[in-house]
Amino acid sequence: MEPIIEALMRRQSTKATTLVEPAPSDAELTPVFDTAVRAPDHGAIRPYRFRVIRGSAREELGRVFAEGLKRRKPDATSEELSALAAKPLRSPLIIAVMAKVVTNHPKVPPLEQVITAGMAAQNILLALEALGYGAVFLSGAPTLDPHVKRAFGLEDKDTLLGFLYIGTPSEERRDKKRPNAAAFVASWTAALTVDA
């Protein structure tokens, strides 16, 4: 098996609460981001944007999450707000993944631009795996929250895809059971019906 296939077969998400220091340094992240900008990008729009969040900036992100929840749900309990504010503290490094969407592009619809940012995130995950780090891509309600999006300089048309939680795994990862890929693959003909 080719080494790149072997590496892809090893990739799996690492539970955020098991990620500890050391996290990748800025120098280590340089080639990681170089892989991100090699994602397929119809029209060379380069919609992807990344924000590196470490140290006390994680606490600030937690405050933004909690403020967003309070705006969405004024009756949120202090426990709910505290739990959401603590989420960015689960790992030593977070990368926010965003798509700055060009609307009314003559050839590239917004969905393709968001997909490009998603593929860039996958390249980041694969590069981190190759460097020996653990990571998980998490989204949830904060990614859709207008207050959180504004904190990252995004407009309504833009997409906050999610947050990559990154660090060194503190425990051995167990291989996850994967489906047989053949169950999801078929040859297409005009008579083939689409699965419900």
Short mmCIF file of C-alpha atoms in Angstrom, two decimals, residues 6-189:
data_model
loop_
_atom_site.label_atom_id
_atom_site.label_comp_id
_atom_site.label_asym_id
_atom_site.label_seq_id
_atom_site.Cartn_x
_atom_site.Cartn_y
_atom_site.Cartn_z
CA GLU A 6 -1.58 4.23 4.79
CA ALA A 7 -1.51 7.70 6.37
CA LEU A 8 -5.07 8.39 5.25
CA MET A 9 -6.21 5.08 6.71
CA ARG A 10 -4.69 6.03 10.09
CA ARG A 11 -6.43 9.41 10.34
CA GLN A 12 -9.14 9.66 12.93
CA SER A 13 -10.53 12.30 15.23
CA THR A 14 -9.16 12.60 18.74
CA LYS A 15 -11.51 13.49 21.58
CA ALA A 16 -10.96 17.18 22.39
CA THR A 17 -10.69 16.64 26.15
CA THR A 18 -7.74 14.27 25.63
CA LEU A 19 -5.65 16.86 23.75
CA VAL A 20 -2.84 18.43 25.77
CA GLU A 21 0.37 20.39 25.27
CA PRO A 22 2.47 20.46 23.29
CA ALA A 23 0.42 21.82 20.44
CA PRO A 24 2.04 22.68 17.11
CA SER A 25 4.19 25.79 17.17
CA ASP A 26 3.66 28.61 14.70
CA ALA A 27 6.67 27.29 12.75
CA GLU A 28 5.09 23.83 12.56
CA LEU A 29 1.80 25.34 11.41
CA THR A 30 3.41 27.04 8.41
CA PRO A 31 3.61 23.90 6.26
CA VAL A 32 0.24 22.78 7.65
CA PHE A 33 -1.39 25.92 6.24
CA ASP A 34 0.59 25.44 3.03
CA THR A 35 -1.26 22.14 2.59
CA ALA A 36 -4.59 23.87 3.27
CA VAL A 37 -4.23 26.31 0.38
CA ARG A 38 -3.66 23.39 -1.99
CA ALA A 39 -7.28 22.28 -1.62
CA PRO A 40 -9.29 22.17 -4.86
CA ASP A 41 -10.54 25.69 -5.53
CA HIS A 42 -12.73 26.26 -8.58
CA GLY A 43 -12.10 29.74 -9.91
CA ALA A 44 -9.11 30.28 -7.57
CA ILE A 45 -11.40 32.26 -5.26
CA ARG A 46 -9.44 31.25 -2.16
CA PRO A 47 -12.45 31.54 0.15
CA TYR A 48 -10.77 29.82 3.11
CA ARG A 49 -9.73 31.81 6.17
CA PHE A 50 -8.13 30.48 9.34
CA ARG A 51 -7.73 31.99 12.80
CA VAL A 52 -5.26 30.50 15.28
CA ILE A 53 -6.50 30.61 18.87
CA ARG A 54 -4.18 29.83 21.79
CA GLY A 55 -3.63 30.76 25.40
CA SER A 56 -5.98 33.35 26.85
CA ALA A 57 -7.61 33.87 23.45
CA ARG A 58 -9.39 30.55 24.12
CA GLU A 59 -11.02 32.13 27.20
CA GLU A 60 -12.11 35.09 25.10
CA LEU A 61 -13.60 32.71 22.54
CA GLY A 62 -15.50 31.02 25.37
CA ARG A 63 -16.91 34.40 26.41
CA VAL A 64 -18.01 35.04 22.82
CA PHE A 65 -19.70 31.63 22.72
CA ALA A 66 -21.53 32.38 25.99
CA GLU A 67 -22.56 35.87 24.81
CA GLY A 68 -23.96 34.34 21.64
CA LEU A 69 -25.95 31.80 23.62
CA LYS A 70 -27.30 34.52 25.92
CA ARG A 71 -28.50 36.49 22.88
CA ARG A 72 -30.12 33.41 21.31
CA LYS A 73 -31.56 32.14 24.56
CA PRO A 74 -32.04 34.91 27.14
CA ASP A 75 -33.18 32.38 29.74
CA ALA A 76 -30.01 30.26 29.44
CA THR A 77 -28.89 29.07 32.87
CA SER A 78 -25.55 29.98 34.36
CA GLU A 79 -24.61 26.31 34.06
CA GLU A 80 -25.34 26.32 30.32
CA LEU A 81 -23.36 29.52 29.83
CA SER A 82 -20.41 28.24 31.88
CA ALA A 83 -20.36 24.91 30.06
CA LEU A 84 -20.30 26.60 26.66
CA ALA A 85 -17.65 29.11 27.77
CA ALA A 86 -15.41 26.21 28.86
CA LYS A 87 -15.51 24.39 25.52
CA PRO A 88 -12.55 26.23 23.94
CA LEU A 89 -10.39 25.26 26.94
CA ARG A 90 -10.56 21.58 26.01
CA SER A 91 -7.41 21.72 23.90
CA PRO A 92 -4.32 23.94 23.83
CA LEU A 93 -4.82 25.11 20.24
CA ILE A 94 -7.86 25.85 18.11
CA ILE A 95 -8.06 26.83 14.47
CA ALA A 96 -11.29 28.44 13.31
CA VAL A 97 -12.12 27.51 9.71
CA MET A 98 -14.16 29.98 7.68
CA ALA A 99 -15.30 30.65 4.13
CA LYS A 100 -15.45 34.26 2.92
CA VAL A 101 -18.07 33.74 0.25
CA VAL A 102 -18.17 35.63 -3.04
CA THR A 103 -21.85 35.98 -3.90
CA ASN A 104 -23.17 36.11 -7.46
CA HIS A 105 -20.01 34.60 -8.89
CA PRO A 106 -20.75 33.68 -12.52
CA LYS A 107 -19.22 30.19 -12.25
CA VAL A 108 -18.72 29.24 -8.61
CA PRO A 109 -21.76 29.07 -6.35
CA PRO A 110 -21.43 29.65 -2.58
CA LEU A 111 -21.70 25.93 -1.84
CA GLU A 112 -18.56 25.18 -3.87
CA GLN A 113 -16.69 27.87 -1.95
CA VAL A 114 -17.73 26.38 1.39
CA ILE A 115 -16.69 22.93 0.15
CA THR A 116 -13.27 24.36 -0.74
CA ALA A 117 -12.86 25.61 2.84
CA GLY A 118 -13.93 22.19 4.11
CA MET A 119 -11.35 20.46 1.94
CA ALA A 120 -8.72 22.89 3.22
CA ALA A 121 -9.69 21.86 6.77
CA GLN A 122 -9.28 18.19 5.82
CA ASN A 123 -5.79 18.94 4.50
CA ILE A 124 -4.97 20.57 7.84
CA LEU A 125 -6.22 17.49 9.71
CA LEU A 126 -4.12 15.20 7.52
CA ALA A 127 -1.00 17.36 7.91
CA LEU A 128 -1.43 17.43 11.70
CA GLU A 129 -1.79 13.64 11.72
CA ALA A 130 1.44 13.35 9.73
CA LEU A 131 3.20 15.53 12.33
CA GLY A 132 1.97 13.29 15.16
CA TYR A 133 -0.67 15.61 16.60
CA GLY A 134 -4.27 14.81 17.39
CA ALA A 135 -7.21 16.90 16.26
CA VAL A 136 -10.96 16.95 15.93
CA PHE A 137 -13.21 19.19 13.82
CA LEU A 138 -16.19 20.44 15.86
CA SER A 139 -19.03 22.74 14.91
CA GLY A 140 -22.32 23.10 16.77
CA ALA A 141 -24.55 26.08 17.46
CA PRO A 142 -21.73 28.66 17.82
CA THR A 143 -20.80 28.25 14.15
CA LEU A 144 -24.26 29.45 13.13
CA ASP A 145 -24.49 32.22 15.70
CA PRO A 146 -24.40 35.75 14.20
CA HIS A 147 -22.61 37.14 17.28
CA VAL A 148 -19.85 34.52 17.01
CA LYS A 149 -19.55 35.05 13.25
CA ARG A 150 -19.19 38.82 13.76
CA ALA A 151 -16.41 38.19 16.31
CA PHE A 152 -14.46 36.62 13.42
CA GLY A 153 -15.24 39.47 11.02
CA LEU A 154 -17.71 37.41 9.02
CA GLU A 155 -20.80 38.70 7.27
CA ASP A 156 -24.13 36.90 6.99
CA LYS A 157 -23.15 35.52 3.57
CA ASP A 158 -19.99 33.94 4.99
CA THR A 159 -19.72 30.57 6.70
CA LEU A 160 -18.00 29.62 9.94
CA LEU A 161 -17.47 25.93 9.23
CA GLY A 162 -16.15 24.95 12.63
CA PHE A 163 -13.21 24.71 14.96
CA LEU A 164 -10.24 22.37 14.81
CA TYR A 165 -9.24 21.42 18.37
CA ILE A 166 -5.57 20.42 18.33
CA GLY A 167 -2.90 19.06 20.66
CA THR A 168 -0.98 15.96 21.64
CA PRO A 169 -3.19 12.97 22.48
CA SER A 170 -2.87 12.18 26.19
CA GLU A 171 -4.10 8.64 25.77
CA GLU A 172 -3.80 6.00 23.11
CA ARG A 173 -6.47 6.29 20.47
CA ARG A 174 -8.57 3.22 19.84
CA ASP A 175 -9.21 2.35 16.22
CA LYS A 176 -12.76 3.20 15.33
CA LYS A 177 -14.91 0.72 13.47
CA ARG A 178 -15.36 1.98 9.94
CA PRO A 179 -18.03 0.99 7.44
CA ASN A 180 -17.20 -1.06 4.39
CA ALA A 181 -16.72 1.55 1.66
CA ALA A 182 -18.23 -0.77 -0.93
CA ALA A 183 -21.63 -0.26 0.71
CA PHE A 184 -21.56 3.38 -0.43
CA VAL A 185 -20.28 2.86 -3.98
CA ALA A 186 -22.15 1.89 -7.13
CA SER A 187 -21.69 2.33 -10.85
CA TRP A 188 -24.08 4.89 -12.24
CA THR A 189 -26.37 4.36 -15.19
#
